[in-house]
Amino acid sequence: SQPEKTADGLRFALRTADRVRSYTRLRLSEAPKQVNGQAAAMEWAWDDESHTLLLCYDSDGSEVEVSVDFA
């Protein structure tokens, strides 16, 4: 889905195939303070050099809501 601006950052949804390890990389203007996702054990990492956020999780094929907070 298209990212939606919130008071503290962004909110969007991801959907990938069932029973796969999902990786999504997003270019952002600044490093996030916190990242939350509905997927169990969602991991995230910020790369200063490329200004990108990497999200990783085990997909079950359903939509996953993600929020990225900058404040």
mmJSON file of the N, C-alpha and C atoms, coordinates in Angstrom:
{"data_MODEL":{"atom_site":{
"group_PDB":["ATOM","ATOM","ATOM","ATOM","ATOM","ATOM","ATOM","ATOM","ATOM","ATOM","ATOM","ATOM","ATOM","ATOM","ATOM","ATOM","ATOM","ATOM","ATOM","ATOM","ATOM","ATOM","ATOM","ATOM","ATOM","ATOM","ATOM","ATOM","ATOM","ATOM","ATOM","ATOM","ATOM","ATOM","ATOM","ATOM","ATOM","ATOM","ATOM","ATOM","ATOM","ATOM","ATOM","ATOM","ATOM","ATOM","ATOM","ATOM","ATOM","ATOM","ATOM","ATOM","ATOM","ATOM","ATOM","ATOM","ATOM","ATOM","ATOM","ATOM","ATOM","ATOM","ATOM","ATOM","ATOM","ATOM","ATOM","ATOM","ATOM","ATOM","ATOM","ATOM","ATOM","ATOM","ATOM","ATOM","ATOM","ATOM","ATOM","ATOM","ATOM","ATOM","ATOM","ATOM","ATOM","ATOM","ATOM","ATOM","ATOM","ATOM","ATOM","ATOM","ATOM","ATOM","ATOM","ATOM","ATOM","ATOM","ATOM","ATOM","ATOM","ATOM","ATOM","ATOM","ATOM","ATOM","ATOM","ATOM","ATOM","ATOM","ATOM","ATOM","ATOM","ATOM","ATOM","ATOM","ATOM","ATOM","ATOM","ATOM","ATOM","ATOM","ATOM","ATOM","ATOM","ATOM","ATOM","ATOM","ATOM","ATOM","ATOM","ATOM","ATOM","ATOM","ATOM","ATOM","ATOM","ATOM","ATOM","ATOM","ATOM","ATOM","ATOM","ATOM","ATOM","ATOM","ATOM","ATOM","ATOM","ATOM","ATOM","ATOM","ATOM","ATOM","ATOM","ATOM","ATOM","ATOM","ATOM","ATOM","ATOM","ATOM","ATOM","ATOM","ATOM","ATOM","ATOM","ATOM","ATOM","ATOM","ATOM","ATOM","ATOM","ATOM","ATOM","ATOM","ATOM","ATOM","ATOM","ATOM","ATOM","ATOM","ATOM","ATOM","ATOM","ATOM","ATOM","ATOM","ATOM","ATOM","ATOM","ATOM","ATOM","ATOM","ATOM","ATOM","ATOM","ATOM","ATOM","ATOM","ATOM","ATOM","ATOM","ATOM","ATOM","ATOM","ATOM","ATOM","ATOM","ATOM","ATOM","ATOM","ATOM"],
"id":[1,2,3,4,5,6,7,8,9,10,11,12,13,14,15,16,17,18,19,20,21,22,23,24,25,26,27,28,29,30,31,32,33,34,35,36,37,38,39,40,41,42,43,44,45,46,47,48,49,50,51,52,53,54,55,56,57,58,59,60,61,62,63,64,65,66,67,68,69,70,71,72,73,74,75,76,77,78,79,80,81,82,83,84,85,86,87,88,89,90,91,92,93,94,95,96,97,98,99,100,101,102,103,104,105,106,107,108,109,110,111,112,113,114,115,116,117,118,119,120,121,122,123,124,125,126,127,128,129,130,131,132,133,134,135,136,137,138,139,140,141,142,143,144,145,146,147,148,149,150,151,152,153,154,155,156,157,158,159,160,161,162,163,164,165,166,167,168,169,170,171,172,173,174,175,176,177,178,179,180,181,182,183,184,185,186,187,188,189,190,191,192,193,194,195,196,197,198,199,200,201,202,203,204,205,206,207,208,209,210,211,212,213],
"type_symbol":["N","C","C","N","C","C","N","C","C","N","C","C","N","C","C","N","C","C","N","C","C","N","C","C","N","C","C","N","C","C","N","C","C","N","C","C","N","C","C","N","C","C","N","C","C","N","C","C","N","C","C","N","C","C","N","C","C","N","C","C","N","C","C","N","C","C","N","C","C","N","C","C","N","C","C","N","C","C","N","C","C","N","C","C","N","C","C","N","C","C","N","C","C","N","C","C","N","C","C","N","C","C","N","C","C","N","C","C","N","C","C","N","C","C","N","C","C","N","C","C","N","C","C","N","C","C","N","C","C","N","C","C","N","C","C","N","C","C","N","C","C","N","C","C","N","C","C","N","C","C","N","C","C","N","C","C","N","C","C","N","C","C","N","C","C","N","C","C","N","C","C","N","C","C","N","C","C","N","C","C","N","C","C","N","C","C","N","C","C","N","C","C","N","C","C","N","C","C","N","C","C","N","C","C","N","C","C","N","C","C","N","C","C"],
"label_atom_id":["N","CA","C","N","CA","C","N","CA","C","N","CA","C","N","CA","C","N","CA","C","N","CA","C","N","CA","C","N","CA","C","N","CA","C","N","CA","C","N","CA","C","N","CA","C","N","CA","C","N","CA","C","N","CA","C","N","CA","C","N","CA","C","N","CA","C","N","CA","C","N","CA","C","N","CA","C","N","CA","C","N","CA","C","N","CA","C","N","CA","C","N","CA","C","N","CA","C","N","CA","C","N","CA","C","N","CA","C","N","CA","C","N","CA","C","N","CA","C","N","CA","C","N","CA","C","N","CA","C","N","CA","C","N","CA","C","N","CA","C","N","CA","C","N","CA","C","N","CA","C","N","CA","C","N","CA","C","N","CA","C","N","CA","C","N","CA","C","N","CA","C","N","CA","C","N","CA","C","N","CA","C","N","CA","C","N","CA","C","N","CA","C","N","CA","C","N","CA","C","N","CA","C","N","CA","C","N","CA","C","N","CA","C","N","CA","C","N","CA","C","N","CA","C","N","CA","C","N","CA","C","N","CA","C","N","CA","C","N","CA","C","N","CA","C","N","CA","C"],
"label_alt_id":[null,null,null,null,null,null,null,null,null,null,null,null,null,null,null,null,null,null,null,null,null,null,null,null,null,null,null,null,null,null,null,null,null,null,null,null,null,null,null,null,null,null,null,null,null,null,null,null,null,null,null,null,null,null,null,null,null,null,null,null,null,null,null,null,null,null,null,null,null,null,null,null,null,null,null,null,null,null,null,null,null,null,null,null,null,null,null,null,null,null,null,null,null,null,null,null,null,null,null,null,null,null,null,null,null,null,null,null,null,null,null,null,null,null,null,null,null,null,null,null,null,null,null,null,null,null,null,null,null,null,null,null,null,null,null,null,null,null,null,null,null,null,null,null,null,null,null,null,null,null,null,null,null,null,null,null,null,null,null,null,null,null,null,null,null,null,null,null,null,null,null,null,null,null,null,null,null,null,null,null,null,null,null,null,null,null,null,null,null,null,null,null,null,null,null,null,null,null,null,null,null,null,null,null,null,null,null,null,null,null,null,null,null],
"label_comp_id":["SER","SER","SER","GLN","GLN","GLN","PRO","PRO","PRO","GLU","GLU","GLU","LYS","LYS","LYS","THR","THR","THR","ALA","ALA","ALA","ASP","ASP","ASP","GLY","GLY","GLY","LEU","LEU","LEU","ARG","ARG","ARG","PHE","PHE","PHE","ALA","ALA","ALA","LEU","LEU","LEU","ARG","ARG","ARG","THR","THR","THR","ALA","ALA","ALA","ASP","ASP","ASP","ARG","ARG","ARG","VAL","VAL","VAL","ARG","ARG","ARG","SER","SER","SER","TYR","TYR","TYR","THR","THR","THR","ARG","ARG","ARG","LEU","LEU","LEU","ARG","ARG","ARG","LEU","LEU","LEU","SER","SER","SER","GLU","GLU","GLU","ALA","ALA","ALA","PRO","PRO","PRO","LYS","LYS","LYS","GLN","GLN","GLN","VAL","VAL","VAL","ASN","ASN","ASN","GLY","GLY","GLY","GLN","GLN","GLN","ALA","ALA","ALA","ALA","ALA","ALA","ALA","ALA","ALA","MET","MET","MET","GLU","GLU","GLU","TRP","TRP","TRP","ALA","ALA","ALA","TRP","TRP","TRP","ASP","ASP","ASP","ASP","ASP","ASP","GLU","GLU","GLU","SER","SER","SER","HIS","HIS","HIS","THR","THR","THR","LEU","LEU","LEU","LEU","LEU","LEU","LEU","LEU","LEU","CYS","CYS","CYS","TYR","TYR","TYR","ASP","ASP","ASP","SER","SER","SER","ASP","ASP","ASP","GLY","GLY","GLY","SER","SER","SER","GLU","GLU","GLU","VAL","VAL","VAL","GLU","GLU","GLU","VAL","VAL","VAL","SER","SER","SER","VAL","VAL","VAL","ASP","ASP","ASP","PHE","PHE","PHE","ALA","ALA","ALA"],
"label_asym_id":["A","A","A","A","A","A","A","A","A","A","A","A","A","A","A","A","A","A","A","A","A","A","A","A","A","A","A","A","A","A","A","A","A","A","A","A","A","A","A","A","A","A","A","A","A","A","A","A","A","A","A","A","A","A","A","A","A","A","A","A","A","A","A","A","A","A","A","A","A","A","A","A","A","A","A","A","A","A","A","A","A","A","A","A","A","A","A","A","A","A","A","A","A","A","A","A","A","A","A","A","A","A","A","A","A","A","A","A","A","A","A","A","A","A","A","A","A","A","A","A","A","A","A","A","A","A","A","A","A","A","A","A","A","A","A","A","A","A","A","A","A","A","A","A","A","A","A","A","A","A","A","A","A","A","A","A","A","A","A","A","A","A","A","A","A","A","A","A","A","A","A","A","A","A","A","A","A","A","A","A","A","A","A","A","A","A","A","A","A","A","A","A","A","A","A","A","A","A","A","A","A","A","A","A","A","A","A","A","A","A","A","A","A"],
"label_entity_id":["1","1","1","1","1","1","1","1","1","1","1","1","1","1","1","1","1","1","1","1","1","1","1","1","1","1","1","1","1","1","1","1","1","1","1","1","1","1","1","1","1","1","1","1","1","1","1","1","1","1","1","1","1","1","1","1","1","1","1","1","1","1","1","1","1","1","1","1","1","1","1","1","1","1","1","1","1","1","1","1","1","1","1","1","1","1","1","1","1","1","1","1","1","1","1","1","1","1","1","1","1","1","1","1","1","1","1","1","1","1","1","1","1","1","1","1","1","1","1","1","1","1","1","1","1","1","1","1","1","1","1","1","1","1","1","1","1","1","1","1","1","1","1","1","1","1","1","1","1","1","1","1","1","1","1","1","1","1","1","1","1","1","1","1","1","1","1","1","1","1","1","1","1","1","1","1","1","1","1","1","1","1","1","1","1","1","1","1","1","1","1","1","1","1","1","1","1","1","1","1","1","1","1","1","1","1","1","1","1","1","1","1","1"],
"label_seq_id":[1,1,1,2,2,2,3,3,3,4,4,4,5,5,5,6,6,6,7,7,7,8,8,8,9,9,9,10,10,10,11,11,11,12,12,12,13,13,13,14,14,14,15,15,15,16,16,16,17,17,17,18,18,18,19,19,19,20,20,20,21,21,21,22,22,22,23,23,23,24,24,24,25,25,25,26,26,26,27,27,27,28,28,28,29,29,29,30,30,30,31,31,31,32,32,32,33,33,33,34,34,34,35,35,35,36,36,36,37,37,37,38,38,38,39,39,39,40,40,40,41,41,41,42,42,42,43,43,43,44,44,44,45,45,45,46,46,46,47,47,47,48,48,48,49,49,49,50,50,50,51,51,51,52,52,52,53,53,53,54,54,54,55,55,55,56,56,56,57,57,57,58,58,58,59,59,59,60,60,60,61,61,61,62,62,62,63,63,63,64,64,64,65,65,65,66,66,66,67,67,67,68,68,68,69,69,69,70,70,70,71,71,71],
"pdbx_PDB_ins_code":[null,null,null,null,null,null,null,null,null,null,null,null,null,null,null,null,null,null,null,null,null,null,null,null,null,null,null,null,null,null,null,null,null,null,null,null,null,null,null,null,null,null,null,null,null,null,null,null,null,null,null,null,null,null,null,null,null,null,null,null,null,null,null,null,null,null,null,null,null,null,null,null,null,null,null,null,null,null,null,null,null,null,null,null,null,null,null,null,null,null,null,null,null,null,null,null,null,null,null,null,null,null,null,null,null,null,null,null,null,null,null,null,null,null,null,null,null,null,null,null,null,null,null,null,null,null,null,null,null,null,null,null,null,null,null,null,null,null,null,null,null,null,null,null,null,null,null,null,null,null,null,null,null,null,null,null,null,null,null,null,null,null,null,null,null,null,null,null,null,null,null,null,null,null,null,null,null,null,null,null,null,null,null,null,null,null,null,null,null,null,null,null,null,null,null,null,null,null,null,null,null,null,null,null,null,null,null,null,null,null,null,null,null],
"Cartn_x":[0.84,0.0,0.877,0.271,0.983,1.221,2.392,2.655,1.72,1.28,0.431,1.22,1.281,1.973,1.145,1.83,1.196,1.861,1.39,1.972,3.449,3.826,5.209,6.031,5.419,6.186,5.343,5.412,4.715,3.995,2.958,2.259,1.95,2.143,1.877,1.654,1.206,0.954,1.809,2.268,3.042,2.303,2.412,1.872,2.828,3.254,4.133,3.567,4.236,3.794,3.818,3.09,3.015,4.273,4.711,5.824,7.153,7.43,8.731,9.284,10.582,11.22,11.132,10.469,10.243,11.281,11.832,12.788,12.279,12.176,11.746,12.713,13.226,14.15,13.495,13.481,12.866,13.895,13.923,14.783,13.991,14.59,13.936,14.851,14.268,15.047,15.824,15.387,16.071,15.904,16.75,16.706,15.474,14.789,13.632,14.063,13.222,13.443,12.855,11.74,11.058,10.324,10.286,9.556,8.709,7.419,6.516,5.793,5.63,4.903,4.071,3.0,2.113,2.719,3.714,4.315,5.095,4.994,5.745,7.233,7.985,9.448,9.941,9.262,9.756,11.064,12.071,13.367,13.554,14.311,14.61,16.017,16.606,17.956,18.05,18.745,18.963,20.373,20.518,21.825,22.09,23.045,23.357,23.882,24.688,25.311,24.284,23.318,22.32,21.017,20.9,19.663,18.466,18.664,17.589,17.279,16.025,15.52,15.244,15.79,15.547,14.59,13.478,12.5,12.577,12.575,12.628,11.596,10.845,9.894,9.48,8.965,8.438,6.995,6.705,5.381,4.455,3.184,2.158,1.158,1.506,0.663,-0.361,-0.506,-1.485,-0.84,-1.678,-1.198,-0.603,0.504,1.192,1.227,0.642,0.692,2.022,2.676,3.966,3.886,4.439,4.54,6.006,6.44,7.804,7.709,8.291,8.223,9.584,9.574,10.795,10.963,9.9,9.96,9.944],
"Cartn_y":[-1.194,0.0,1.247,2.358,3.637,4.056,4.551,5.018,6.176,6.181,7.242,7.986,9.313,10.1,10.113,9.984,10.091,11.24,11.526,12.61,12.357,11.078,10.74,10.101,9.745,9.066,8.581,7.277,6.66,5.393,5.042,3.779,3.208,1.9,1.251,-0.235,-0.921,-2.36,-3.091,-4.278,-5.157,-6.482,-7.09,-8.434,-9.189,-10.368,-11.21,-12.621,-13.483,-14.873,-15.591,-16.665,-17.477,-18.326,-18.49,-19.349,-18.965,-17.673,-17.189,-16.196,-15.997,-14.948,-13.693,-12.677,-11.454,-10.405,-9.748,-8.654,-7.458,-6.318,-5.087,-3.984,-3.256,-2.153,-0.856,0.147,1.442,2.554,3.472,4.648,5.714,6.23,7.231,8.44,9.579,10.807,10.855,10.076,10.056,8.694,8.438,7.154,7.085,5.953,5.807,5.624,6.061,5.833,4.48,4.114,2.863,2.354,1.012,0.371,-0.73,-0.748,-1.775,-2.426,-3.741,-4.48,-5.575,-5.954,-6.995,-8.381,-8.547,-9.877,-10.268,-11.522,-12.021,-11.942,-11.481,-11.422,-10.605,-9.494,-8.621,-7.987,-8.05,-7.441,-6.261,-5.278,-4.144,-3.651,-3.043,-2.507,-1.248,-0.246,1.009,1.019,1.459,1.594,3.078,3.645,5.076,5.463,4.601,4.933,5.109,4.21,4.272,4.954,5.308,5.879,4.979,3.67,2.715,1.915,1.515,0.68,-0.697,-1.734,-3.107,-3.762,-4.3,-5.036,-6.506,-7.406,-8.85,-9.529,-10.464,-11.236,-12.479,-13.467,-14.682,-14.423,-14.504,-14.179,-15.389,-15.109,-16.148,-15.821,-14.851,-14.48,-13.407,-13.048,-12.017,-10.628,-9.621,-8.245,-7.919,-7.2,-6.808,-5.285,-4.722,-3.283,-2.931,-1.889,-1.452,0.038,0.434,1.864,2.185,3.306,3.782,5.15,5.263,6.508,7.194,8.515,9.303,10.121,10.273,11.088,10.231],
"Cartn_z":[0.0,0.0,0.0,-0.328,-0.314,1.134,1.454,2.811,3.173,4.413,4.934,6.007,5.912,6.922,8.195,9.328,10.636,11.385,12.585,13.382,13.678,13.862,14.236,13.129,11.984,10.947,9.787,9.521,8.396,8.838,8.087,8.291,6.9,6.737,5.454,5.689,4.658,4.741,3.713,4.096,3.21,3.073,1.902,1.699,0.79,1.226,0.419,0.387,-0.332,-0.459,0.895,0.983,2.196,2.357,3.604,3.986,3.33,3.328,2.85,3.864,3.843,4.635,3.783,4.273,3.518,3.882,2.863,3.041,2.247,2.91,2.256,2.662,1.679,1.964,1.501,2.407,2.127,2.282,1.334,1.466,2.227,3.308,4.146,4.313,4.648,4.794,6.104,7.107,8.397,9.052,10.034,10.741,11.637,11.654,12.531,13.988,14.896,16.325,16.732,16.057,16.382,15.152,15.002,13.924,14.551,14.222,14.733,13.571,13.656,12.632,13.257,12.584,13.084,12.971,12.134,11.945,13.198,13.557,14.711,14.401,15.366,15.27,14.072,13.78,12.714,13.188,12.338,12.622,11.688,12.149,11.295,11.564,10.538,10.651,9.789,10.321,9.601,9.043,7.775,7.15,6.908,7.661,7.544,6.165,5.585,4.292,3.18,3.094,2.02,2.45,3.731,4.287,4.007,4.256,4.018,5.275,5.359,6.436,5.854,6.488,6.054,7.04,6.532,7.333,6.959,7.949,7.72,8.61,8.037,8.828,8.06,8.796,8.18,7.789,6.505,5.996,6.036,6.346,6.253,5.145,4.294,3.178,3.5,4.763,5.117,5.12,5.095,5.108,6.483,6.482,7.715,7.778,8.829,9.056,9.706,9.198,9.719,10.025,11.175,11.489,11.745,11.19,11.34,12.02,13.226,13.978,14.001,13.753,13.751,15.022,15.805,17.032,18.269],
"occupancy":[1.0,1.0,1.0,1.0,1.0,1.0,1.0,1.0,1.0,1.0,1.0,1.0,1.0,1.0,1.0,1.0,1.0,1.0,1.0,1.0,1.0,1.0,1.0,1.0,1.0,1.0,1.0,1.0,1.0,1.0,1.0,1.0,1.0,1.0,1.0,1.0,1.0,1.0,1.0,1.0,1.0,1.0,1.0,1.0,1.0,1.0,1.0,1.0,1.0,1.0,1.0,1.0,1.0,1.0,1.0,1.0,1.0,1.0,1.0,1.0,1.0,1.0,1.0,1.0,1.0,1.0,1.0,1.0,1.0,1.0,1.0,1.0,1.0,1.0,1.0,1.0,1.0,1.0,1.0,1.0,1.0,1.0,1.0,1.0,1.0,1.0,1.0,1.0,1.0,1.0,1.0,1.0,1.0,1.0,1.0,1.0,1.0,1.0,1.0,1.0,1.0,1.0,1.0,1.0,1.0,1.0,1.0,1.0,1.0,1.0,1.0,1.0,1.0,1.0,1.0,1.0,1.0,1.0,1.0,1.0,1.0,1.0,1.0,1.0,1.0,1.0,1.0,1.0,1.0,1.0,1.0,1.0,1.0,1.0,1.0,1.0,1.0,1.0,1.0,1.0,1.0,1.0,1.0,1.0,1.0,1.0,1.0,1.0,1.0,1.0,1.0,1.0,1.0,1.0,1.0,1.0,1.0,1.0,1.0,1.0,1.0,1.0,1.0,1.0,1.0,1.0,1.0,1.0,1.0,1.0,1.0,1.0,1.0,1.0,1.0,1.0,1.0,1.0,1.0,1.0,1.0,1.0,1.0,1.0,1.0,1.0,1.0,1.0,1.0,1.0,1.0,1.0,1.0,1.0,1.0,1.0,1.0,1.0,1.0,1.0,1.0,1.0,1.0,1.0,1.0,1.0,1.0,1.0,1.0,1.0,1.0,1.0,1.0],
"B_iso_or_equiv":[0.0,0.0,0.0,0.0,0.0,0.0,0.0,0.0,0.0,0.0,0.0,0.0,0.0,0.0,0.0,0.0,0.0,0.0,0.0,0.0,0.0,0.0,0.0,0.0,0.0,0.0,0.0,0.0,0.0,0.0,0.0,0.0,0.0,0.0,0.0,0.0,0.0,0.0,0.0,0.0,0.0,0.0,0.0,0.0,0.0,0.0,0.0,0.0,0.0,0.0,0.0,0.0,0.0,0.0,0.0,0.0,0.0,0.0,0.0,0.0,0.0,0.0,0.0,0.0,0.0,0.0,0.0,0.0,0.0,0.0,0.0,0.0,0.0,0.0,0.0,0.0,0.0,0.0,0.0,0.0,0.0,0.0,0.0,0.0,0.0,0.0,0.0,0.0,0.0,0.0,0.0,0.0,0.0,0.0,0.0,0.0,0.0,0.0,0.0,0.0,0.0,0.0,0.0,0.0,0.0,0.0,0.0,0.0,0.0,0.0,0.0,0.0,0.0,0.0,0.0,0.0,0.0,0.0,0.0,0.0,0.0,0.0,0.0,0.0,0.0,0.0,0.0,0.0,0.0,0.0,0.0,0.0,0.0,0.0,0.0,0.0,0.0,0.0,0.0,0.0,0.0,0.0,0.0,0.0,0.0,0.0,0.0,0.0,0.0,0.0,0.0,0.0,0.0,0.0,0.0,0.0,0.0,0.0,0.0,0.0,0.0,0.0,0.0,0.0,0.0,0.0,0.0,0.0,0.0,0.0,0.0,0.0,0.0,0.0,0.0,0.0,0.0,0.0,0.0,0.0,0.0,0.0,0.0,0.0,0.0,0.0,0.0,0.0,0.0,0.0,0.0,0.0,0.0,0.0,0.0,0.0,0.0,0.0,0.0,0.0,0.0,0.0,0.0,0.0,0.0,0.0,0.0,0.0,0.0,0.0,0.0,0.0,0.0],
"pdbx_formal_charge":[null,null,null,null,null,null,null,null,null,null,null,null,null,null,null,null,null,null,null,null,null,null,null,null,null,null,null,null,null,null,null,null,null,null,null,null,null,null,null,null,null,null,null,null,null,null,null,null,null,null,null,null,null,null,null,null,null,null,null,null,null,null,null,null,null,null,null,null,null,null,null,null,null,null,null,null,null,null,null,null,null,null,null,null,null,null,null,null,null,null,null,null,null,null,null,null,null,null,null,null,null,null,null,null,null,null,null,null,null,null,null,null,null,null,null,null,null,null,null,null,null,null,null,null,null,null,null,null,null,null,null,null,null,null,null,null,null,null,null,null,null,null,null,null,null,null,null,null,null,null,null,null,null,null,null,null,null,null,null,null,null,null,null,null,null,null,null,null,null,null,null,null,null,null,null,null,null,null,null,null,null,null,null,null,null,null,null,null,null,null,null,null,null,null,null,null,null,null,null,null,null,null,null,null,null,null,null,null,null,null,null,null,null],
"auth_seq_id":[1,1,1,2,2,2,3,3,3,4,4,4,5,5,5,6,6,6,7,7,7,8,8,8,9,9,9,10,10,10,11,11,11,12,12,12,13,13,13,14,14,14,15,15,15,16,16,16,17,17,17,18,18,18,19,19,19,20,20,20,21,21,21,22,22,22,23,23,23,24,24,24,25,25,25,26,26,26,27,27,27,28,28,28,29,29,29,30,30,30,31,31,31,32,32,32,33,33,33,34,34,34,35,35,35,36,36,36,37,37,37,38,38,38,39,39,39,40,40,40,41,41,41,42,42,42,43,43,43,44,44,44,45,45,45,46,46,46,47,47,47,48,48,48,49,49,49,50,50,50,51,51,51,52,52,52,53,53,53,54,54,54,55,55,55,56,56,56,57,57,57,58,58,58,59,59,59,60,60,60,61,61,61,62,62,62,63,63,63,64,64,64,65,65,65,66,66,66,67,67,67,68,68,68,69,69,69,70,70,70,71,71,71],
"auth_comp_id":["SER","SER","SER","GLN","GLN","GLN","PRO","PRO","PRO","GLU","GLU","GLU","LYS","LYS","LYS","THR","THR","THR","ALA","ALA","ALA","ASP","ASP","ASP","GLY","GLY","GLY","LEU","LEU","LEU","ARG","ARG","ARG","PHE","PHE","PHE","ALA","ALA","ALA","LEU","LEU","LEU","ARG","ARG","ARG","THR","THR","THR","ALA","ALA","ALA","ASP","ASP","ASP","ARG","ARG","ARG","VAL","VAL","VAL","ARG","ARG","ARG","SER","SER","SER","TYR","TYR","TYR","THR","THR","THR","ARG","ARG","ARG","LEU","LEU","LEU","ARG","ARG","ARG","LEU","LEU","LEU","SER","SER","SER","GLU","GLU","GLU","ALA","ALA","ALA","PRO","PRO","PRO","LYS","LYS","LYS","GLN","GLN","GLN","VAL","VAL","VAL","ASN","ASN","ASN","GLY","GLY","GLY","GLN","GLN","GLN","ALA","ALA","ALA","ALA","ALA","ALA","ALA","ALA","ALA","MET","MET","MET","GLU","GLU","GLU","TRP","TRP","TRP","ALA","ALA","ALA","TRP","TRP","TRP","ASP","ASP","ASP","ASP","ASP","ASP","GLU","GLU","GLU","SER","SER","SER","HIS","HIS","HIS","THR","THR","THR","LEU","LEU","LEU","LEU","LEU","LEU","LEU","LEU","LEU","CYS","CYS","CYS","TYR","TYR","TYR","ASP","ASP","ASP","SER","SER","SER","ASP","ASP","ASP","GLY","GLY","GLY","SER","SER","SER","GLU","GLU","GLU","VAL","VAL","VAL","GLU","GLU","GLU","VAL","VAL","VAL","SER","SER","SER","VAL","VAL","VAL","ASP","ASP","ASP","PHE","PHE","PHE","ALA","ALA","ALA"],
"auth_asym_id":["A","A","A","A","A","A","A","A","A","A","A","A","A","A","A","A","A","A","A","A","A","A","A","A","A","A","A","A","A","A","A","A","A","A","A","A","A","A","A","A","A","A","A","A","A","A","A","A","A","A","A","A","A","A","A","A","A","A","A","A","A","A","A","A","A","A","A","A","A","A","A","A","A","A","A","A","A","A","A","A","A","A","A","A","A","A","A","A","A","A","A","A","A","A","A","A","A","A","A","A","A","A","A","A","A","A","A","A","A","A","A","A","A","A","A","A","A","A","A","A","A","A","A","A","A","A","A","A","A","A","A","A","A","A","A","A","A","A","A","A","A","A","A","A","A","A","A","A","A","A","A","A","A","A","A","A","A","A","A","A","A","A","A","A","A","A","A","A","A","A","A","A","A","A","A","A","A","A","A","A","A","A","A","A","A","A","A","A","A","A","A","A","A","A","A","A","A","A","A","A","A","A","A","A","A","A","A","A","A","A","A","A","A"],
"auth_atom_id":["N","CA","C","N","CA","C","N","CA","C","N","CA","C","N","CA","C","N","CA","C","N","CA","C","N","CA","C","N","CA","C","N","CA","C","N","CA","C","N","CA","C","N","CA","C","N","CA","C","N","CA","C","N","CA","C","N","CA","C","N","CA","C","N","CA","C","N","CA","C","N","CA","C","N","CA","C","N","CA","C","N","CA","C","N","CA","C","N","CA","C","N","CA","C","N","CA","C","N","CA","C","N","CA","C","N","CA","C","N","CA","C","N","CA","C","N","CA","C","N","CA","C","N","CA","C","N","CA","C","N","CA","C","N","CA","C","N","CA","C","N","CA","C","N","CA","C","N","CA","C","N","CA","C","N","CA","C","N","CA","C","N","CA","C","N","CA","C","N","CA","C","N","CA","C","N","CA","C","N","CA","C","N","CA","C","N","CA","C","N","CA","C","N","CA","C","N","CA","C","N","CA","C","N","CA","C","N","CA","C","N","CA","C","N","CA","C","N","CA","C","N","CA","C","N","CA","C","N","CA","C","N","CA","C","N","CA","C","N","CA","C","N","CA","C","N","CA","C"],
"pdbx_PDB_model_num":[1,1,1,1,1,1,1,1,1,1,1,1,1,1,1,1,1,1,1,1,1,1,1,1,1,1,1,1,1,1,1,1,1,1,1,1,1,1,1,1,1,1,1,1,1,1,1,1,1,1,1,1,1,1,1,1,1,1,1,1,1,1,1,1,1,1,1,1,1,1,1,1,1,1,1,1,1,1,1,1,1,1,1,1,1,1,1,1,1,1,1,1,1,1,1,1,1,1,1,1,1,1,1,1,1,1,1,1,1,1,1,1,1,1,1,1,1,1,1,1,1,1,1,1,1,1,1,1,1,1,1,1,1,1,1,1,1,1,1,1,1,1,1,1,1,1,1,1,1,1,1,1,1,1,1,1,1,1,1,1,1,1,1,1,1,1,1,1,1,1,1,1,1,1,1,1,1,1,1,1,1,1,1,1,1,1,1,1,1,1,1,1,1,1,1,1,1,1,1,1,1,1,1,1,1,1,1,1,1,1,1,1,1]
}}}
